[in-house]
Coordinates of C-alpha atoms in Angstrom, one line a residue:
M1 CA -48.7 -18.5 18.4
E2 CA -46.3 -18.2 15.5
T3 CA -45.8 -14.5 16.2
M4 CA -45.0 -15.2 19.9
W5 CA -42.5 -17.9 18.8
L6 CA -40.8 -15.4 16.5
R7 CA -40.6 -12.8 19.3
Q8 CA -39.0 -15.4 21.6
V9 CA -36.4 -16.3 19.0
R10 CA -35.7 -12.7 18.5
S11 CA -35.4 -11.8 22.2
L12 CA -33.6 -15.0 23.3
L13 CA -31.3 -15.6 20.3
I14 CA -31.1 -12.9 17.6
V15 CA -30.9 -9.8 19.8
P16 CA -28.2 -11.3 22.2
M17 CA -26.2 -12.4 19.2
F18 CA -26.4 -9.0 17.7
K19 CA -25.4 -7.4 21.0
C20 CA -22.4 -9.7 21.2
L21 CA -21.4 -8.7 17.6
V22 CA -21.7 -5.0 18.5
A23 CA -19.6 -5.5 21.6
I24 CA -16.9 -7.2 19.6
C25 CA -16.9 -4.3 17.1
L26 CA -16.7 -1.8 20.0
V27 CA -13.6 -3.5 21.3
I28 CA -12.0 -3.6 17.9
S29 CA -12.9 0.1 17.4
L30 CA -10.9 0.9 20.6
L31 CA -7.9 -1.1 19.4
V32 CA -7.9 0.6 16.0
F33 CA -8.2 4.0 17.7
A34 CA -5.4 3.3 20.2
E35 CA -3.1 2.2 17.3
S36 CA -3.9 5.4 15.4
V37 CA -3.3 7.6 18.4
Y38 CA 0.0 5.8 19.1
M39 CA 1.3 6.3 15.5
N40 CA 0.3 10.0 15.5
I41 CA 2.0 10.6 18.9
V42 CA 5.2 9.2 17.4
V43 CA 4.8 11.5 14.4
I44 CA 4.2 14.5 16.6
Y45 CA 7.3 13.6 18.6
V46 CA 9.3 13.4 15.4
K47 CA 8.0 16.8 14.3
L48 CA 8.4 18.6 17.6
F49 CA 11.9 17.3 18.3
K50 CA 13.0 17.3 14.6
R51 CA 14.0 13.7 14.8
K52 CA 14.9 13.5 11.1
P53 CA 16.8 10.4 9.9
E54 CA 19.9 12.5 9.3
K55 CA 20.0 13.2 13.1
I56 CA 19.3 9.6 14.1
Y57 CA 21.7 8.0 11.7
K58 CA 25.0 9.2 10.4
W59 CA 24.7 10.9 7.0
E60 CA 27.5 12.6 5.0
A61 CA 27.4 13.7 1.4
M62 CA 29.5 11.7 -1.1
Q63 CA 33.0 13.4 -1.3
E64 CA 35.2 13.4 -4.4
D65 CA 38.5 11.5 -3.8
I66 CA 41.4 12.7 -6.0
E67 CA 43.3 9.5 -5.6
L68 CA 40.5 7.0 -5.9
G69 CA 38.3 9.0 -8.3
D70 CA 35.0 7.3 -9.0
Q71 CA 36.2 4.2 -7.2
N72 CA 35.2 6.1 -4.0
Y73 CA 31.6 5.5 -5.0
P74 CA 30.0 2.1 -4.3
M75 CA 28.6 0.1 -7.2
V76 CA 24.8 0.4 -7.4
L77 CA 22.3 -1.7 -9.4
V78 CA 19.1 0.0 -10.4
Q79 CA 16.3 -2.5 -11.2
I80 CA 13.2 -1.6 -13.2
P81 CA 10.7 -4.5 -13.4
M82 CA 8.0 -4.0 -16.0
Y83 CA 5.3 -5.9 -17.9
N84 CA 3.7 -4.4 -21.1
E85 CA 4.2 -0.9 -19.8
R86 CA 3.6 0.9 -23.1
E87 CA 2.6 4.2 -21.6
V88 CA 5.3 4.7 -18.9
F89 CA 8.5 2.6 -19.8
Q90 CA 10.3 5.7 -21.3
L91 CA 9.6 7.7 -18.2
S92 CA 11.1 5.2 -15.8
I93 CA 14.0 4.2 -17.9
G94 CA 14.8 7.9 -18.7
A95 CA 14.6 8.9 -15.0
A96 CA 16.9 6.0 -13.9
C97 CA 19.4 6.8 -16.6
R98 CA 19.5 10.5 -15.5
L99 CA 20.6 9.6 -11.9
T100 CA 23.7 11.6 -11.1
W101 CA 26.1 8.8 -10.2
P102 CA 29.4 8.0 -11.9
L103 CA 28.6 6.1 -15.0
D104 CA 31.1 3.3 -14.3
R105 CA 29.6 2.8 -10.8
V106 CA 25.9 2.2 -11.7
I107 CA 24.2 -0.5 -13.7
I108 CA 20.6 0.0 -14.9
Q109 CA 18.8 -3.3 -15.2
V110 CA 15.5 -3.3 -17.1
L111 CA 13.6 -6.5 -16.2
D112 CA 11.2 -6.7 -19.1
D113 CA 8.5 -9.4 -18.8
S114 CA 6.5 -8.0 -21.6
T115 CA 4.6 -10.4 -23.9
D116 CA 3.6 -7.8 -26.5
P117 CA 6.3 -7.9 -29.3
T118 CA 5.8 -4.2 -30.2
I119 CA 6.4 -3.1 -26.6
M120 CA 9.4 -5.4 -26.3
E121 CA 10.9 -3.8 -29.4
M122 CA 10.2 -0.3 -28.1
V123 CA 11.8 -1.2 -24.7
S124 CA 14.9 -2.6 -26.5
M125 CA 15.2 0.5 -28.6
E126 CA 14.9 2.7 -25.5
C127 CA 17.7 0.8 -23.8
A128 CA 19.9 0.9 -26.9
K129 CA 19.4 4.7 -27.1
W130 CA 20.7 5.2 -23.5
A131 CA 23.5 2.7 -24.0
S132 CA 24.7 4.7 -27.0
K133 CA 25.0 7.7 -24.5
G134 CA 27.4 5.7 -22.4
I135 CA 24.9 4.4 -19.8
N136 CA 25.6 0.9 -18.6
I137 CA 22.1 -0.5 -19.2
K138 CA 21.0 -4.1 -19.5
C139 CA 17.6 -5.3 -20.8
E140 CA 17.0 -8.8 -19.3
R141 CA 14.1 -11.0 -20.4
R142 CA 12.7 -14.4 -19.3
D143 CA 10.9 -17.1 -21.3
N144 CA 8.1 -17.2 -18.7
R145 CA 6.4 -15.1 -16.0
N146 CA 6.8 -17.5 -13.1
G147 CA 6.6 -15.6 -9.8
Y148 CA 5.6 -12.4 -11.6
K149 CA 7.5 -9.4 -10.2
A150 CA 9.3 -11.5 -7.5
G151 CA 10.3 -14.0 -10.2
A152 CA 11.7 -11.3 -12.4
L153 CA 13.7 -9.7 -9.6
K154 CA 15.0 -13.1 -8.5
Q155 CA 16.1 -13.9 -12.0
G156 CA 17.7 -10.5 -12.3
M157 CA 19.9 -11.1 -9.3
R158 CA 21.4 -14.2 -10.9
H159 CA 23.4 -12.3 -13.5
S160 CA 27.1 -12.3 -12.9
Y161 CA 27.5 -8.5 -13.0
V162 CA 25.2 -8.2 -10.0
K163 CA 28.0 -9.5 -7.8
Q164 CA 29.9 -6.3 -8.4
C165 CA 27.2 -4.3 -6.7
N166 CA 26.8 -3.3 -3.0
Y167 CA 23.4 -1.7 -3.2
I168 CA 20.2 -2.2 -5.2
A169 CA 17.7 0.5 -6.0
I170 CA 14.3 -0.6 -7.2
F171 CA 11.7 1.4 -9.1
D172 CA 8.4 0.2 -10.6
A173 CA 7.8 1.2 -14.2
D174 CA 5.7 4.3 -13.3
F175 CA 8.3 5.7 -10.9
Q176 CA 10.6 8.6 -11.7
P177 CA 13.3 9.3 -9.1
E178 CA 15.0 12.7 -9.0
P179 CA 18.6 12.8 -10.4
D180 CA 20.0 13.2 -6.8
Y181 CA 18.1 10.2 -5.4
L182 CA 21.2 8.0 -5.0
H183 CA 23.2 10.8 -3.5
R184 CA 20.5 11.3 -0.8
T185 CA 19.9 7.6 0.0
I186 CA 23.2 5.7 -0.4
P187 CA 25.1 7.6 2.3
F188 CA 22.7 6.2 4.9
L189 CA 23.8 2.7 4.0
I190 CA 27.5 3.6 3.6
H191 CA 27.8 5.1 7.1
N192 CA 25.4 2.9 9.0
P193 CA 26.3 -0.8 8.6
E194 CA 23.2 -1.9 10.6
L195 CA 20.8 -0.5 7.9
A196 CA 19.5 -2.7 5.2
L197 CA 16.9 -0.5 3.6
V198 CA 16.3 3.2 2.8
Q199 CA 12.7 3.9 1.8
A200 CA 11.6 7.1 0.1
R201 CA 8.0 8.4 0.0
W202 CA 5.8 8.5 -3.1
K203 CA 4.7 11.7 -4.8
F204 CA 1.7 11.4 -7.1
V205 CA 1.8 13.1 -10.5
N206 CA -1.8 12.4 -11.3
A207 CA -3.4 13.1 -7.9
N208 CA -5.7 15.7 -9.4
K209 CA -6.9 13.4 -12.2
C210 CA -10.2 12.7 -10.5
L211 CA -11.9 12.4 -7.2
M212 CA -10.8 8.8 -6.8
T213 CA -7.1 9.7 -7.2
R214 CA -7.5 12.5 -4.6
M215 CA -8.9 10.0 -2.1
Q216 CA -6.1 7.6 -2.8
E217 CA -3.6 10.3 -2.2
M218 CA -5.1 11.0 1.2
S219 CA -4.9 7.3 2.2
L220 CA -1.3 6.8 0.9
N221 CA -0.1 10.1 2.4
Y222 CA -1.4 8.9 5.8
H223 CA 0.3 5.6 5.3
F224 CA 3.7 7.2 4.8
M225 CA 3.2 9.9 7.5
A226 CA 1.9 7.6 10.2
E227 CA 2.7 3.9 9.5
Q228 CA 6.1 4.3 7.8
E229 CA 7.3 7.2 9.9
S230 CA 6.3 5.6 13.2
G231 CA 7.7 2.2 12.3
S232 CA 11.0 3.7 11.2
T233 CA 11.3 5.9 14.3
R234 CA 10.2 3.4 17.0
H235 CA 11.2 0.0 15.7
A236 CA 13.5 0.7 12.7
F237 CA 11.1 -1.6 10.9
F238 CA 8.3 -1.2 8.4
G239 CA 7.0 -2.8 5.2
F240 CA 9.1 -2.2 2.1
N241 CA 6.8 -0.4 -0.4
G242 CA 8.1 -2.5 -3.3
T243 CA 9.6 0.5 -5.1
A244 CA 11.5 3.8 -4.4
G245 CA 13.8 2.0 -2.0
V246 CA 17.5 1.1 -1.8
W247 CA 18.6 -2.3 -0.4
R248 CA 21.9 -3.5 1.0
L249 CA 22.7 -6.6 -1.0
A250 CA 24.2 -8.3 2.0
G251 CA 21.0 -7.9 4.0
M252 CA 18.9 -9.3 1.1
E253 CA 21.2 -12.3 0.7
E254 CA 21.3 -13.1 4.4
A255 CA 17.4 -13.3 4.4
G256 CA 17.3 -15.6 1.4
G257 CA 16.5 -13.0 -1.3
W258 CA 13.3 -12.7 -3.2
K259 CA 10.5 -15.3 -2.7
D260 CA 7.3 -15.6 -4.8
R261 CA 5.2 -17.5 -2.3
T262 CA 2.8 -14.5 -2.0
T263 CA 1.8 -11.5 -4.1
V264 CA 3.5 -9.2 -1.7
E265 CA 7.1 -10.2 -2.3
D266 CA 8.3 -6.7 -1.0
M267 CA 6.7 -7.2 2.4
D268 CA 7.9 -10.8 2.5
L269 CA 11.5 -9.7 2.0
A270 CA 11.2 -6.8 4.5
V271 CA 9.9 -9.1 7.3
R272 CA 12.6 -11.7 6.7
V273 CA 15.4 -9.1 6.6
G274 CA 13.9 -7.4 9.7
L275 CA 13.9 -10.8 11.6
H276 CA 17.6 -11.1 10.9
G277 CA 18.2 -8.0 13.0
W278 CA 18.7 -5.5 10.2
K279 CA 17.2 -2.0 10.6
F280 CA 15.3 0.1 8.1
V281 CA 14.9 3.9 7.7
F282 CA 12.1 5.9 6.1
V283 CA 13.1 9.3 4.7
N284 CA 10.0 11.4 4.3
D285 CA 11.9 14.3 2.6
I286 CA 12.9 12.2 -0.4
E287 CA 10.0 12.0 -2.8
V288 CA 9.7 9.8 -6.0
K289 CA 7.1 10.6 -8.6
S290 CA 4.6 7.9 -9.3
E291 CA 1.2 7.3 -10.7
L292 CA -2.1 6.4 -9.0
P293 CA -4.6 4.1 -10.8
S294 CA -7.3 6.3 -12.1
Q295 CA -9.7 3.5 -13.3
F296 CA -11.9 1.9 -10.7
K297 CA -11.3 -1.6 -12.0
A298 CA -7.5 -1.2 -11.8
F299 CA -7.8 0.1 -8.3
R300 CA -10.0 -2.8 -7.2
F301 CA -7.4 -5.3 -8.5
Q302 CA -4.6 -3.4 -6.8
Q303 CA -6.5 -3.3 -3.4
H304 CA -7.2 -7.1 -3.7
R305 CA -3.5 -7.8 -4.1
W306 CA -2.6 -5.3 -1.3
S307 CA -5.1 -7.0 1.2
C308 CA -4.9 -10.6 0.1
G309 CA -1.1 -10.8 0.0
P310 CA -0.4 -9.5 3.5
A311 CA -3.1 -11.8 5.0
N312 CA -1.6 -14.8 3.2
L313 CA 2.0 -13.8 4.3
F314 CA 0.7 -13.5 7.9
R315 CA -0.7 -17.0 7.7
K316 CA 2.7 -18.4 6.4
M317 CA 5.0 -16.4 8.6
T318 CA 3.4 -16.3 12.1
M319 CA 5.2 -19.3 13.5
E320 CA 8.4 -18.3 11.8
I321 CA 8.2 -14.9 13.6
I322 CA 7.3 -16.5 17.0
H323 CA 10.2 -19.0 16.8
N324 CA 12.7 -16.3 15.7
K325 CA 15.7 -16.0 18.1
R326 CA 17.5 -13.0 16.5
V327 CA 15.2 -10.2 17.6
M328 CA 13.6 -9.1 20.9
I329 CA 10.2 -10.3 21.9
W330 CA 8.8 -6.7 21.8
K331 CA 9.7 -6.5 18.1
K332 CA 8.1 -9.8 17.4
L333 CA 4.9 -8.7 19.2
Y334 CA 5.0 -5.4 17.1
V335 CA 5.3 -7.3 13.9
I336 CA 2.6 -9.9 14.7
Y337 CA 0.1 -7.6 16.4
S338 CA 0.5 -4.1 15.1
F339 CA 2.1 -4.6 11.7
F340 CA 0.1 -7.7 10.6
F341 CA -2.9 -8.5 12.7
L342 CA -4.3 -5.1 13.4
R343 CA -3.3 -3.0 10.4
K344 CA -3.4 -5.7 7.6
I345 CA -6.3 -7.9 8.8
L346 CA -8.5 -6.6 11.6
V347 CA -9.0 -3.1 10.4
H348 CA -10.5 -4.3 7.1
F349 CA -13.0 -6.6 8.7
F350 CA -14.0 -4.0 11.3
T351 CA -14.4 -1.1 8.8
F352 CA -16.7 -3.1 6.5
F353 CA -18.7 -5.2 9.0
F354 CA -19.2 -2.4 11.5
Y355 CA -19.9 0.6 9.3
C356 CA -21.6 -1.2 6.4
I357 CA -23.3 -4.2 8.0
V358 CA -23.7 -3.9 11.8
L359 CA -24.5 -0.2 11.9
P360 CA -27.2 -0.3 9.1
T361 CA -28.7 -3.5 10.6
S362 CA -29.0 -1.9 14.0
V363 CA -32.0 0.1 12.8
F364 CA -34.0 -3.1 13.1
F365 CA -32.9 -3.7 16.7
Y366 CA -34.3 -0.9 18.9
E367 CA -33.1 -3.0 22.0
V368 CA -29.5 -2.5 21.0
N369 CA -27.8 0.8 21.9
I370 CA -24.6 1.6 20.0
P371 CA -22.7 4.3 21.9
T372 CA -22.2 7.6 20.2
W373 CA -18.4 7.5 20.8
S374 CA -18.1 4.6 18.5
T375 CA -20.1 6.1 15.6
I376 CA -19.1 9.7 15.8
Y377 CA -16.1 10.6 18.1
V378 CA -13.7 7.7 17.3
P379 CA -14.3 7.8 13.5
F380 CA -14.0 11.6 13.6
M381 CA -10.6 11.5 15.3
I382 CA -9.3 8.8 12.9
T383 CA -10.5 10.7 9.9
L384 CA -9.0 13.9 11.3
F385 CA -5.6 12.1 11.6
T386 CA -5.9 11.1 8.0
A387 CA -6.9 14.5 6.8
I388 CA -3.9 16.1 8.5
A389 CA -1.6 14.2 6.1
T390 CA -3.1 15.9 3.1
P391 CA -4.3 19.4 4.2
R392 CA -5.4 20.5 0.8
S393 CA -8.0 17.7 0.6
F394 CA -9.5 18.4 4.0
Y395 CA -12.8 19.3 2.5
L396 CA -13.0 15.9 0.9
V397 CA -13.0 13.9 4.2
V398 CA -16.7 12.9 3.9
F399 CA -16.2 11.5 0.4
W400 CA -13.0 9.8 1.6
V401 CA -14.9 8.1 4.5
L402 CA -17.7 6.8 2.2
F403 CA -15.2 5.6 -0.4
E404 CA -13.0 3.9 2.1
N405 CA -16.0 2.0 3.5
V406 CA -16.8 0.8 -0.1
M407 CA -13.2 -0.3 -0.6
A408 CA -13.2 -2.1 2.8
M409 CA -15.6 -4.6 1.2
H410 CA -13.0 -5.6 -1.4
R411 CA -10.2 -5.5 1.2
T412 CA -12.2 -7.8 3.5
K413 CA -12.8 -10.2 0.7
G414 CA -9.1 -10.2 -0.2
T415 CA -8.1 -10.7 3.4
F416 CA -10.4 -13.7 3.7
I417 CA -9.0 -15.2 0.5
G418 CA -5.4 -14.7 1.8
L419 CA -6.1 -16.2 5.2
L420 CA -7.9 -19.2 3.8
E421 CA -5.7 -19.5 0.7
G422 CA -8.6 -19.3 -1.6
G423 CA -8.7 -19.5 -5.4
R424 CA -7.5 -16.0 -6.1
V425 CA -4.8 -15.9 -3.5
N426 CA -1.9 -15.7 -6.0
E427 CA -3.8 -13.6 -8.6
W428 CA -1.6 -10.9 -10.0
V429 CA -3.1 -8.3 -12.3
V430 CA -0.7 -5.6 -13.2
T431 CA -2.1 -2.2 -12.3
E432 CA -2.8 -0.4 -15.5
K433 CA -0.8 2.8 -16.0
L434 CA -2.1 5.6 -18.2
G435 CA 1.2 7.6 -18.3
D436 CA -0.3 10.4 -16.3
A437 CA 2.4 12.6 -16.8
L438 CA 0.4 12.3 -20.0
Q439 CA 1.1 15.9 -20.8
T440 CA 4.5 14.7 -22.0
K441 CA 2.8 12.8 -24.8
L442 CA 5.7 10.4 -25.2
L443 CA 3.7 7.8 -27.0
P444 CA 0.4 7.7 -28.9
Q445 CA -2.2 6.3 -26.5
V446 CA -4.1 3.2 -27.5
K447 CA -7.8 4.1 -27.4
K448 CA -10.0 1.3 -26.0
P449 CA -13.7 0.9 -26.7
R450 CA -16.0 2.4 -24.1
N451 CA -17.7 -0.1 -21.9
G452 CA -21.5 -0.1 -21.7
I453 CA -23.2 0.3 -18.3
L454 CA -23.8 -3.5 -18.0
Q455 CA -20.1 -4.2 -18.4
R456 CA -19.3 -1.5 -15.8
L457 CA -21.8 -2.9 -13.3
N458 CA -20.3 -4.1 -10.1
L459 CA -22.9 -6.4 -8.5
K460 CA -21.3 -6.7 -5.0
E461 CA -21.3 -2.9 -4.6
M462 CA -24.9 -2.8 -5.9
M463 CA -26.1 -5.5 -3.5
V464 CA -24.6 -3.8 -0.4
G465 CA -25.8 -0.4 -1.5
I466 CA -29.4 -1.6 -2.0
Y467 CA -29.3 -3.2 1.5
I468 CA -28.0 -0.1 3.2
L469 CA -30.6 2.0 1.3
C470 CA -33.4 -0.3 2.6
C471 CA -32.0 0.2 6.1
A472 CA -31.9 4.0 5.6
C473 CA -35.5 4.1 4.4
Y474 CA -36.6 2.0 7.4
D475 CA -34.7 4.3 9.9
F476 CA -36.2 7.4 8.2
A477 CA -39.7 6.0 8.6
F478 CA -39.5 4.4 12.0
G479 CA -36.2 5.4 13.7
T480 CA -35.7 8.0 16.4
T481 CA -32.1 9.0 15.4
L482 CA -30.5 10.7 12.5
L483 CA -28.6 7.6 11.5
Y484 CA -30.4 7.5 8.2
L485 CA -28.5 10.6 7.0
Y486 CA -25.2 8.6 7.1
L487 CA -26.9 5.5 5.7
F488 CA -28.4 7.3 2.7
M489 CA -24.9 8.8 1.8
Q490 CA -23.2 5.4 2.3
A491 CA -25.8 3.6 0.2
L492 CA -25.3 6.2 -2.6
A493 CA -21.5 5.7 -2.5
F494 CA -21.9 1.9 -2.9
I495 CA -24.4 2.4 -5.8
I496 CA -22.3 5.0 -7.6
C497 CA -19.3 2.5 -7.4
G498 CA -21.7 -0.3 -8.4
V499 CA -22.7 1.4 -11.7
G500 CA -19.0 2.2 -12.3
F501 CA -19.3 6.0 -12.1
V502 CA -16.1 6.5 -10.3
G503 CA -12.6 7.1 -11.5
T504 CA -11.9 7.9 -15.2

């Protein structure tokens, strides 16, 4: 009797609910696939017809003017926000000070929020060293860290000398622009008054550090190749990457400047400026050296911020976007649906729940048929699109898929926290840099004690990994498909991350 009751509950309640869940995942799968195809079609169009920014917008190299001299060059402020950046502060300050721009037409502003007295002293000495060489460099400090990076940038804009500047270039502490960076970006803003932002792409100096950095490189290269390129080409809008970009001061001020209401102040500013009708341009050919987090803990904190922040900003800005009167309805739909809802929220939920929960659980429901196109063909095409952005890592696509599914768990959690404004919604943990142009050996590295396996243990990854492993064993014993092959690999990926054997 009890067995019959359980069977009825299964057939009348559990199985229909699971079928409904699968159907929802299949619809989302098509939406994600369509968005990916759309972005890559735009990229192909750009490549085939050579639609480089220099052809879309007017660009002319800076010319020497005998009468005006250096006054022909606009004033540029270069901001470098940092916090206890022992390993990289010399790299970023040095790179900024080597920018080939007339010395009297550029101001380097180091926004040092450091709390370590030793590092503060070293930053001050570095600034004094460059000042003695004739560089107009300012080291600005606050007596608090309110607003974190956004607060530092906002405070930096209040200094009187900023009013002299027309444009503002921003570089995080681990970014090293090439000397000609300003000469290649500023002309876009000079000759195109409708442009508010010129964004360069990132180049990773430590991509070969470990397998984790190789996989990050694949994801970020795809982000720049597909998301930034397509947004720039079709909508003249995309999310500011927070660094390696040059802003028009007038555009920033019209939108209200920096706000610290979320942990993605860069995206917040970009959306507000975009809603005022300003255009952005992404220049793929301009690369700025940067560093990828090579420690798993640091990468997890970074991904939490990158997923929680956009979700929280979506919650706070949706109605503001809908009621905006300055831009066309199509741009508002693009920002709400494609930019926010699909790419910043839905894709995280889908990746984790479908590939790490629904698919493994399906081994217990022989009544439910998940079509092959959703488990093989669509993921294969999306993975192929990603691999094209980093051809040298094509042989790592299987590892990339497994690792992305693991990280989707953290992104999903971060997205939930952002949407619901949970306890960690405004958590900001600075991504630790190891100075991985470490070959330069600029500073002695501080050796930290090795953590034991219990300290490295990540319980969430272990729990999901063990669950998927159980599903894999069940499918191997009783299933009729080869799904267990994927499940065993995915379980192993979760468990490896769970015991901390990933990164450096």
